XYZ file of C-alpha atoms in Angstrom:
400
model
C -50.408 297.375 111.596
C -49.352 293.561 112.020
C -50.669 293.290 108.139
C -48.007 295.395 107.370
C -44.905 293.722 109.266
C -45.738 290.399 108.014
C -45.573 292.072 104.534
C -42.462 293.469 104.927
C -40.887 290.312 106.660
C -41.660 288.229 103.679
C -40.522 290.639 101.166
C -37.313 290.725 102.775
C -37.381 286.726 102.778
C -38.166 286.817 99.340
C -35.014 289.217 98.420
C -32.586 287.190 100.679
C -34.002 284.048 98.581
C -33.341 285.868 95.134
C -29.975 286.901 96.437
C -28.533 283.351 97.625
C -29.581 282.157 94.171
C -27.681 284.553 92.362
C -24.493 283.785 94.495
C -24.881 280.263 94.061
C -24.988 280.119 90.541
C -21.809 282.448 90.250
C -20.243 279.930 92.585
C -20.877 276.591 90.211
C -19.534 278.417 87.354
C -16.878 275.923 85.763
C -13.153 276.946 86.034
C -11.135 276.890 82.469
C -8.582 273.783 82.082
C -5.213 274.289 83.552
C -2.486 274.802 80.794
C -0.489 271.752 79.712
C 2.345 270.880 81.485
C 4.848 271.033 77.971
C 3.072 272.679 75.184
C 3.765 270.736 71.492
C 5.495 273.051 69.513
C 5.894 271.660 65.713
C 9.623 272.335 64.457
C 10.005 273.845 61.256
C 11.279 271.800 58.426
C 15.153 271.462 58.582
C 17.203 273.864 56.298
C 19.265 271.258 53.840
C 23.223 271.400 54.398
C 25.779 271.759 51.372
C 25.346 269.109 48.925
C 21.223 268.004 50.110
C 18.442 268.024 48.352
C 16.307 270.950 49.067
C 13.020 269.103 48.644
C 12.001 267.037 51.439
C 13.524 263.534 51.124
C 11.189 260.743 49.649
C 10.918 257.000 50.500
C 12.304 255.258 47.553
C 13.240 251.437 47.062
C 16.958 251.399 47.751
C 19.299 248.477 45.739
C 21.697 246.051 48.000
C 24.937 245.506 47.018
C 24.139 242.080 45.556
C 21.743 243.952 43.035
C 24.077 246.482 41.803
C 26.500 245.569 39.111
C 30.350 246.056 39.862
C 32.793 246.820 37.129
C 34.777 244.106 35.968
C 38.164 245.715 35.691
C 37.941 245.801 31.831
C 37.153 249.532 31.857
C 40.611 252.047 31.406
C 41.950 253.308 34.283
C 42.367 257.061 34.131
C 45.807 258.033 35.213
C 46.259 261.867 36.264
C 49.477 263.140 33.855
C 52.024 264.923 35.910
C 51.967 268.618 35.966
C 54.212 270.220 33.026
C 57.525 271.562 34.233
C 59.030 273.911 31.677
C 62.806 272.970 31.086
C 65.059 276.196 30.309
C 66.212 276.321 27.030
C 70.042 275.708 26.634
C 71.690 278.888 25.478
C 74.727 278.777 22.987
C 77.247 281.173 24.323
C 79.400 283.119 21.908
C 82.925 281.751 21.166
C 85.216 283.268 23.698
C 88.439 283.720 21.012
C 88.914 287.341 20.115
C 86.052 288.780 22.463
C 88.378 291.462 23.936
C 88.746 292.406 20.200
C 85.140 292.681 19.142
C 84.579 294.800 22.308
C 87.665 296.760 21.658
C 85.093 299.966 20.438
C 83.185 299.777 23.847
C 86.445 299.588 26.049
C 87.728 302.519 24.100
C 84.803 304.905 24.557
C 85.671 304.765 28.485
C 89.340 304.312 28.824
C 90.850 306.354 26.104
C 90.893 309.232 28.115
C 94.638 308.047 29.588
C 95.802 307.943 26.097
C 94.437 311.303 24.606
C 95.784 312.993 27.321
C 99.078 311.513 27.474
C 99.219 312.268 23.471
C 98.172 315.707 24.135
C 100.933 316.772 26.430
C 103.518 314.612 24.709
C 102.657 316.610 21.424
C 103.572 320.361 22.789
C 106.718 322.209 21.145
C 108.477 322.288 24.628
C 108.254 319.492 27.255
C 109.214 321.169 30.495
C 109.387 320.116 33.920
C 105.705 321.051 34.090
C 104.620 319.488 31.531
C 106.272 316.239 32.786
C 104.937 316.574 36.157
C 101.414 316.904 34.129
C 101.981 313.333 32.625
C 102.656 311.923 36.055
C 99.337 313.474 37.370
C 97.424 311.738 34.578
C 99.067 308.286 34.942
C 98.460 308.455 38.962
C 94.974 309.245 38.729
C 94.408 306.515 36.277
C 95.652 303.995 38.982
C 98.895 303.395 37.196
C 100.718 303.432 40.469
C 103.683 305.256 41.898
C 106.652 302.998 41.090
C 105.403 302.039 37.232
C 104.420 305.781 36.735
C 107.890 306.841 37.384
C 109.455 304.173 34.900
C 107.160 305.065 32.593
C 107.976 308.918 32.740
C 111.460 307.882 32.828
C 111.756 305.856 29.516
C 109.543 308.882 28.117
C 111.811 311.520 28.554
C 114.530 309.433 27.305
C 112.849 308.202 24.065
C 111.266 311.775 22.924
C 114.833 313.355 23.813
C 115.964 310.811 21.384
C 113.357 311.170 18.646
C 113.550 314.869 18.097
C 110.687 315.751 15.886
C 107.419 313.930 16.802
C 104.923 313.708 14.799
C 101.594 312.251 16.041
C 101.766 308.768 14.351
C 105.371 308.814 16.065
C 103.788 309.751 19.589
C 101.137 307.020 19.345
C 103.604 304.163 18.353
C 105.763 305.222 21.158
C 103.369 305.480 23.990
C 101.957 302.417 23.033
C 105.372 300.723 23.422
C 105.897 301.967 26.438
C 102.496 300.935 27.810
C 102.669 297.487 26.283
C 106.230 296.942 28.391
C 104.093 297.717 31.902
C 101.054 295.717 31.019
C 103.764 292.886 29.841
C 103.534 290.718 26.637
C 105.345 287.631 28.156
C 102.670 286.685 30.919
C 100.955 283.363 30.573
C 97.279 284.701 30.770
C 95.520 281.505 29.930
C 93.026 280.063 32.546
C 94.423 277.054 33.793
C 91.441 274.414 33.545
C 93.124 271.271 31.991
C 95.199 269.138 34.874
C 97.949 267.302 33.973
C 97.025 264.235 35.628
C 93.341 263.177 35.458
C 90.036 265.136 35.202
C 88.507 267.619 36.190
C 90.079 270.877 36.391
C 89.258 272.796 39.413
C 88.859 276.557 39.789
C 87.926 278.623 42.557
C 87.070 282.127 42.704
C 87.754 284.470 45.206
C 86.756 288.306 46.070
C 84.680 290.787 47.916
C 81.001 290.686 47.626
C 79.854 293.632 45.270
C 82.701 292.725 43.100
C 80.533 290.609 40.757
C 82.270 287.247 41.909
C 79.396 285.286 41.357
C 78.250 286.791 38.124
C 81.946 286.276 36.989
C 81.705 282.610 37.579
C 78.607 282.011 35.883
C 80.084 284.334 32.867
C 83.310 282.156 32.938
C 80.975 278.705 32.997
C 79.655 280.558 29.455
C 83.128 280.713 28.539
C 84.075 277.459 28.916
C 80.905 275.914 27.596
C 81.251 278.086 24.252
C 84.817 275.996 24.263
C 83.229 272.577 24.027
C 83.863 272.071 27.779
C 81.351 270.740 30.295
C 81.208 272.517 33.372
C 79.800 271.735 37.243
C 79.540 274.736 39.477
C 79.833 274.661 43.454
C 77.514 277.166 45.074
C 79.821 277.571 47.887
C 78.555 281.254 49.055
C 76.150 279.736 51.509
C 76.585 283.118 53.531
C 74.431 284.991 50.802
C 70.853 283.769 50.585
C 71.066 284.594 46.418
C 74.030 283.401 45.741
C 73.304 279.801 45.161
C 70.137 280.812 42.975
C 71.842 283.016 41.099
C 74.794 280.646 40.173
C 72.173 277.843 39.459
C 70.409 280.123 36.892
C 73.785 280.769 35.072
C 74.395 277.177 35.289
C 71.161 276.122 33.654
C 71.429 278.480 30.960
C 74.130 276.646 29.777
C 73.568 273.329 30.648
C 75.939 273.045 33.515
C 74.919 271.201 36.942
C 75.209 273.235 40.088
C 75.765 271.501 43.443
C 74.381 273.662 46.590
C 73.962 273.233 50.496
C 71.963 274.890 52.732
C 71.716 278.170 53.426
C 74.552 279.098 55.919
C 76.007 275.960 55.843
C 79.560 274.872 56.043
C 80.772 276.452 52.362
C 83.916 273.658 52.910
C 81.244 270.692 52.260
C 79.595 272.103 49.386
C 83.355 272.702 47.624
C 84.253 268.975 48.703
C 80.701 267.658 46.986
C 81.062 269.933 44.107
C 84.645 268.451 43.082
C 83.794 264.624 44.317
C 80.550 265.113 41.738
C 82.563 266.761 39.214
C 84.519 263.324 39.314
C 81.730 261.325 39.276
C 79.919 262.856 36.133
C 83.652 263.020 34.324
C 83.182 266.721 33.572
C 86.156 268.860 32.098
C 85.928 271.648 35.075
C 84.600 272.659 38.542
C 84.116 275.954 39.510
C 83.715 277.079 42.791
C 82.082 280.152 43.762
C 83.155 281.196 47.362
C 81.735 283.404 50.010
C 82.905 287.054 49.573
C 85.069 288.334 52.462
C 85.458 291.368 54.225
C 89.554 292.137 54.577
C 89.131 292.934 57.708
C 87.015 289.939 59.159
C 90.066 287.340 59.986
C 87.698 284.599 60.714
C 85.826 284.888 57.558
C 89.475 285.002 55.642
C 90.323 281.786 57.820
C 87.055 280.010 56.379
C 88.385 280.612 52.753
C 91.586 278.725 53.560
C 89.557 275.556 55.046
C 87.809 275.576 51.681
C 91.025 275.230 49.921
C 92.508 272.770 52.042
C 89.199 270.658 51.922
C 89.047 270.718 48.192
C 92.800 269.781 47.777
C 91.931 266.584 49.163
C 90.653 265.639 46.004
C 93.012 267.227 43.817
C 95.524 270.515 43.889
C 93.829 273.683 42.638
C 94.545 274.466 38.996
C 93.638 277.978 39.236
C 92.818 280.604 42.171
C 91.298 283.184 40.053
C 90.670 286.895 42.520
C 87.727 289.383 41.228
C 88.419 292.897 41.658
C 85.948 295.706 40.853
C 88.095 297.801 38.597
C 86.602 301.128 39.640
C 87.654 300.792 43.310
C 91.152 301.781 42.564
C 93.810 301.552 45.690
C 91.121 299.998 47.693
C 91.167 297.288 45.284
C 95.130 296.656 45.872
C 94.363 296.355 49.535
C 91.991 293.698 49.069
C 94.120 291.852 46.632
C 97.000 291.988 48.777
C 94.939 290.295 52.133
C 93.506 287.654 49.536
C 97.265 286.715 48.444
C 98.137 286.060 52.066
C 95.340 283.439 52.350
C 95.403 281.442 49.255
C 98.151 281.290 46.428
C 96.420 283.512 43.601
C 97.388 282.635 40.195
C 95.227 285.150 38.302
C 93.163 288.168 38.243
C 89.298 288.998 37.134
C 89.029 292.607 36.606
C 85.300 293.622 36.408
C 83.440 296.814 35.317
C 86.248 298.065 33.183
C 83.951 299.571 30.870
C 82.900 302.053 33.136
C 84.489 304.534 35.188
C 87.482 302.705 35.821
C 90.851 303.619 35.284
C 92.949 301.713 32.823
C 96.160 301.869 34.786
C 94.465 299.427 37.384
C 95.737 296.717 35.162
C 99.546 297.628 35.405
C 99.229 298.298 39.440
C 97.640 295.050 40.614
C 99.972 292.950 38.417
C 102.876 294.962 39.786
C 101.282 294.332 43.476
C 100.557 290.638 43.088
C 102.848 289.575 40.445
C 100.299 287.498 38.997
C 98.478 288.192 35.484
C 95.157 289.827 34.532
C 93.590 287.348 32.871
C 89.806 288.100 32.445
C 88.009 291.231 32.058
C 84.616 292.107 32.232
C 83.570 295.087 30.051
C 79.655 294.988 30.455
C 76.454 293.675 32.136
C 75.833 291.037 29.128
C 76.413 287.209 29.373
C 79.218 287.245 27.028
C 80.731 290.480 28.175
C 83.599 288.710 30.030
C 86.628 288.328 27.828
C 90.093 286.743 27.983
C 92.692 289.809 28.482
C 94.842 290.677 25.541
C 97.258 293.347 25.721
C 97.691 294.535 22.678
C 93.583 295.148 22.184
C 93.796 296.752 25.598
C 96.496 299.368 24.953
C 95.289 299.731 21.804
C 92.064 300.717 23.308
C 93.707 303.277 25.546
C 95.880 305.283 22.966
C 93.400 305.037 20.333
C 93.935 304.510 16.581
């Protein structure tokens, strides 16, 4: 029995010893090393910038400034040429003499309704009161005006009564004579551009916007250049953005110098500078384009008067031309009346006379202002501004 107990005790001791050995062995296994505080990261090669070489730069020998051969100054220096600026080609305008005669066909196509209507009525066998009333209506519709219409009808009635039999040729000659009396053949229609004392002649162009005022100024410059005159243009219409550019373009076509100022600047200052420049350059004529004024704007009309006074500090105006749209009829007469109160109108320019305009406006506006029609616009072409010739105009009205 004791032997069994002893054997059990020895077995327990041996098992305990083996267990301790295993545990001790496990505790003595080395731990893994701690991670480094900051891991070393290798940066990728830098991307090449614009202008850099794509490959990794290599160490190459470099030369100092003493080893570099500098130019001795004998090599030619490249000079950059200025940009090419195209100079506008100078046009040679058509001579003004006889221009209205050459354009008579165009004028007659749009204006001879007046003459044809009158000749048709006058050719009737019996001219009763109804016929004479129709004749009056045709004249009034053609913008001849009340007083001139009454004068023409009375004169026609007397002459037709005396004439008796009336052939077409006689009626046409009769009507031509009476219309010439109303249009007037004894008025001075010369555009005065030659002052009695010293150069230059000064012409101011006025009118409502939309009548073709700036275009007329440019075309008038062409007429003067065609006659061998030198011209300076004054762009005193500073209230309309494109007016100065438009006038300068007209001037460049014929070699005329344009004086202009800042947009919305003082028109009187531009006009003053234009006359001053014209004197210094010794030119023949200064044309001043003024801003278009609505006849209801009193302040704007006062500004026009100021332009006139400032210009006259240099020299008196030789000509003040009023531009009227021939298609506006009686409204054009109202405009003419208001402008005449501000500046002394010396001549009239009728534009758009080739369209729906009635030929009688020539008679009416002359009677209203007591000044002659000096120029007429017969189309959109650059040379369609013509000196007014009463005979050619009346011939276009009554036909041939």
